[in-house]
Amino acid sequence: MADMTATTARRVLLAAPRGYCAGVDRAVITVEKALEQYGAPIYVRKEIVHNKYVVQTLQKKGAIFVDETEEVPENAIVIFSAHGVAPVVHEEAAQRSLASIDATCPLVTKVHKEAVRFANEDYDILLIGHEGHEEVVGTMGEAPERMTLVDGPADVANVEVRDESKVVWLSQTTLSVDETMETVDALKERFPALISPPSDDICYATQNRQVAVKQIGAEAELVIVVGSKNSSNSVRLVEVALQAGSRASYLVDFADECDEAWLEGVTTVGVTSGASVPEILVEGVLDWLAERGFADVEILRSAEESIVFSLPKELRRDLRAETAPGASARG
């Protein structure tokens, strides 16, 4: 009888790892430190990371988010988002005499460098990613004349290259691992000589969060993913949860977006969050569930993460100067 009670008791399976990755943490801290160091306003081109709460919080502290570089007043400070920018954006910033701080995730920067190297070696580059995503726009800007976007397996038939013996694939870092490899397999069928990048482009955090959600999706009838709708990796977590066997999965920014109707007939709820989500938002969902009888929380840990990225060099330089012996406070 005790076993039966344990089986039918309402519980929450909390994925680990979840939430902030090293690149997001670095980008958010970059804006916070810049505001402390230089004072408001600090301009940020695009959303620093794809999360509504993070953007709203930084706006309250004095960050101004703009879509294009031309919206930043001349001689002001601008921060480039974690998703990366094309070289033309750096040129635009220089033309406006902007002091730019590049918060691009180092793993995205790695893909940019790969694109430049393969373009210099005269390869056709097939970039697997979603059209219009900021990371894709930035990466394609590194070698637009050599790069073709492949938006999923169905897009493979449309790909044309100059020389089938010199083709390489790269990918957006926040994609579904399974979908990306499905696209790669389809590309290899068309282009048998296709080569892979020297290291996997899909970032460690994206992979780890997908592995974790597969575990909870296999056991939970419902999976709640905390994240914003414009967050590619958060959207993928919903898809992965459903593919893993969960009956339903929903994406929410805040706990008040959860619907009690989702809990009908559910004994196990999985909870996770995208790589740009602060833990306070997950705690809000856990509190919401606890109020409805899902107070038993079990953490399912599938990986340990210890990666930390240093702040952008432009900001590190000024922070060092500020703390150097004899340094005077800025006016």
GROMACS .gro file of N, CA, C and O in nm, residues 85-88 90 108-127 138-147 162 166 168-170 197-198 201:
model
  172
   85VAL      N    1   2.709   3.965  -3.330
   85VAL     CA    2   2.674   4.057  -3.438
   85VAL      C    3   2.767   4.035  -3.556
   85VAL      O    4   2.877   3.981  -3.542
   86ALA      N    5   2.722   4.080  -3.672
   86ALA     CA    6   2.803   4.073  -3.793
   86ALA      C    7   2.910   4.182  -3.789
   86ALA      O    8   2.896   4.282  -3.719
   87PRO      N    9   3.019   4.165  -3.866
   87PRO     CA   10   3.126   4.266  -3.868
   87PRO      C   11   3.075   4.406  -3.903
   87PRO      O   12   3.128   4.505  -3.853
   88VAL      N   13   2.973   4.415  -3.989
   88VAL     CA   14   2.921   4.545  -4.029
   88VAL      C   15   2.869   4.624  -3.910
   88VAL      O   16   2.874   4.748  -3.908
   90HIS      N   17   3.000   4.622  -3.603
   90HIS     CA   18   3.118   4.683  -3.541
   90HIS      C   19   3.160   4.808  -3.620
   90HIS      O   20   3.199   4.910  -3.561
  108VAL      N   21   2.957   3.130  -2.934
  108VAL     CA   22   2.910   3.187  -3.061
  108VAL      C   23   3.028   3.245  -3.137
  108VAL      O   24   3.039   3.228  -3.259
  109THR      N   25   3.117   3.311  -3.065
  109THR     CA   26   3.238   3.366  -3.128
  109THR      C   27   3.318   3.256  -3.196
  109THR      O   28   3.374   3.276  -3.304
  110LYS      N   29   3.321   3.138  -3.133
  110LYS     CA   30   3.392   3.024  -3.193
  110LYS      C   31   3.333   2.989  -3.331
  110LYS      O   32   3.408   2.965  -3.427
  111VAL      N   33   3.201   2.990  -3.342
  111VAL     CA   34   3.136   2.960  -3.470
  111VAL      C   35   3.170   3.069  -3.572
  111VAL      O   36   3.196   3.040  -3.689
  112HIS      N   37   3.171   3.195  -3.528
  112HIS     CA   38   3.209   3.305  -3.618
  112HIS      C   39   3.350   3.282  -3.674
  112HIS      O   40   3.373   3.301  -3.794
  113LYS      N   41   3.442   3.245  -3.587
  113LYS     CA   42   3.580   3.224  -3.631
  113LYS      C   43   3.590   3.106  -3.728
  113LYS      O   44   3.669   3.109  -3.823
  114GLU      N   45   3.511   3.002  -3.702
  114GLU     CA   46   3.509   2.888  -3.794
  114GLU      C   47   3.458   2.932  -3.931
  114GLU      O   48   3.512   2.891  -4.035
  115ALA      N   49   3.354   3.016  -3.932
  115ALA     CA   50   3.298   3.065  -4.059
  115ALA      C   51   3.403   3.142  -4.138
  115ALA      O   52   3.419   3.122  -4.259
  116VAL      N   53   3.476   3.229  -4.069
  116VAL     CA   54   3.580   3.308  -4.136
  116VAL      C   55   3.690   3.217  -4.192
  116VAL      O   56   3.734   3.232  -4.306
  117ARG      N   57   3.732   3.120  -4.112
  117ARG     CA   58   3.840   3.030  -4.156
  117ARG      C   59   3.800   2.949  -4.278
  117ARG      O   60   3.876   2.941  -4.376
  118PHE      N   61   3.680   2.891  -4.275
  118PHE     CA   62   3.638   2.808  -4.388
  118PHE      C   63   3.611   2.893  -4.513
  118PHE      O   64   3.636   2.848  -4.625
  119ALA      N   65   3.564   3.015  -4.492
  119ALA     CA   66   3.544   3.104  -4.607
  119ALA      C   67   3.678   3.140  -4.670
  119ALA      O   68   3.691   3.143  -4.793
  120ASN      N   69   3.779   3.165  -4.586
  120ASN     CA   70   3.913   3.195  -4.637
  120ASN      C   71   3.973   3.078  -4.713
  120ASN      O   72   4.058   3.097  -4.802
  121GLU      N   73   3.930   2.956  -4.676
  121GLU     CA   74   3.978   2.836  -4.745
  121GLU      C   75   3.888   2.800  -4.864
  121GLU      O   76   3.902   2.693  -4.922
  122ASP      N   77   3.795   2.891  -4.896
  122ASP     CA   78   3.709   2.880  -5.015
  122ASP      C   79   3.609   2.763  -5.008
  122ASP      O   80   3.574   2.704  -5.110
  123TYR      N   81   3.563   2.732  -4.888
  123TYR     CA   82   3.456   2.633  -4.871
  123TYR      C   83   3.321   2.700  -4.889
  123TYR      O   84   3.304   2.819  -4.860
  124ASP      N   85   3.223   2.623  -4.933
  124ASP     CA   86   3.084   2.662  -4.919
  124ASP      C   87   3.041   2.618  -4.779
  124ASP      O   88   3.061   2.502  -4.741
  125ILE      N   89   2.981   2.711  -4.704
  125ILE     CA   90   2.944   2.684  -4.565
  125ILE      C   91   2.793   2.672  -4.556
  125ILE      O   92   2.719   2.763  -4.597
  126LEU      N   93   2.746   2.560  -4.504
  126LEU     CA   94   2.603   2.537  -4.484
  126LEU      C   95   2.573   2.559  -4.336
  126LEU      O   96   2.614   2.479  -4.252
  127LEU      N   97   2.505   2.668  -4.306
  127LEU     CA   98   2.475   2.703  -4.167
  127LEU      C   99   2.336   2.652  -4.130
  127LEU      O  100   2.235   2.697  -4.185
  138GLY      N  101   2.409   3.724  -3.729
  138GLY     CA  102   2.546   3.761  -3.699
  138GLY      C  103   2.648   3.669  -3.763
  138GLY      O  104   2.748   3.714  -3.821
  139THR      N  105   2.623   3.539  -3.756
  139THR     CA  106   2.717   3.441  -3.813
  139THR      C  107   2.724   3.454  -3.965
  139THR      O  108   2.833   3.454  -4.024
  140MET      N  109   2.610   3.468  -4.029
  140MET     CA  110   2.609   3.479  -4.175
  140MET      C  111   2.679   3.606  -4.221
  140MET      O  112   2.736   3.611  -4.331
  141GLY      N  113   2.678   3.709  -4.137
  141GLY     CA  114   2.746   3.833  -4.171
  141GLY      C  115   2.896   3.821  -4.179
  141GLY      O  116   2.964   3.908  -4.235
  142GLU      N  117   2.951   3.713  -4.123
  142GLU     CA  118   3.097   3.692  -4.129
  142GLU      C  119   3.144   3.653  -4.268
  142GLU      O  120   3.258   3.681  -4.306
  143ALA      N  121   3.059   3.584  -4.346
  143ALA     CA  122   3.098   3.538  -4.479
  143ALA      C  123   2.974   3.518  -4.566
  143ALA      O  124   2.944   3.406  -4.608
  144PRO      N  125   2.898   3.625  -4.591
  144PRO     CA  126   2.770   3.611  -4.661
  144PRO      C  127   2.782   3.552  -4.801
  144PRO      O  128   2.690   3.482  -4.848
  145GLU      N  129   2.895   3.575  -4.866
  145GLU     CA  130   2.910   3.526  -5.003
  145GLU      C  131   2.942   3.377  -5.009
  145GLU      O  132   2.936   3.315  -5.115
  146ARG      N  133   2.975   3.318  -4.895
  146ARG     CA  134   3.013   3.176  -4.892
  146ARG      C  135   2.914   3.091  -4.812
  146ARG      O  136   2.929   2.970  -4.804
  147MET      N  137   2.812   3.154  -4.753
  147MET     CA  138   2.728   3.083  -4.657
  147MET      C  139   2.584   3.070  -4.707
  147MET      O  140   2.527   3.163  -4.763
  162ARG      N  141   2.891   2.539  -5.495
  162ARG     CA  142   2.977   2.552  -5.613
  162ARG      C  143   3.056   2.425  -5.641
  162ARG      O  144   3.073   2.385  -5.756
  166LYS      N  145   3.404   2.060  -5.157
  166LYS     CA  146   3.449   2.159  -5.058
  166LYS      C  147   3.326   2.220  -4.989
  166LYS      O  148   3.291   2.337  -5.012
  168VAL      N  149   3.124   2.243  -4.596
  168VAL     CA  150   3.131   2.220  -4.452
  168VAL      C  151   3.000   2.268  -4.389
  168VAL      O  152   2.935   2.359  -4.441
  169TRP      N  153   2.960   2.207  -4.278
  169TRP     CA  154   2.841   2.256  -4.207
  169TRP      C  155   2.881   2.318  -4.074
  169TRP      O  156   2.975   2.275  -4.009
  170LEU      N  157   2.809   2.422  -4.036
  170LEU     CA  158   2.816   2.482  -3.904
  170LEU      C  159   2.673   2.492  -3.853
  170LEU      O  160   2.579   2.472  -3.930
  197PRO      N  161   3.248   2.059  -3.855
  197PRO     CA  162   3.339   2.153  -3.787
  197PRO      C  163   3.429   2.078  -3.691
  197PRO      O  164   3.397   1.965  -3.650
  198PRO      N  165   3.541   2.138  -3.653
  198PRO     CA  166   3.637   2.068  -3.565
  198PRO      C  167   3.579   2.031  -3.429
  198PRO      O  168   3.625   1.939  -3.364
  201ASP      N  169   2.917   2.247  -3.267
  201ASP     CA  170   2.877   2.387  -3.250
  201ASP      C  171   2.768   2.404  -3.145
  201ASP      O  172   2.758   2.508  -3.081
   0.00000   0.00000   0.00000
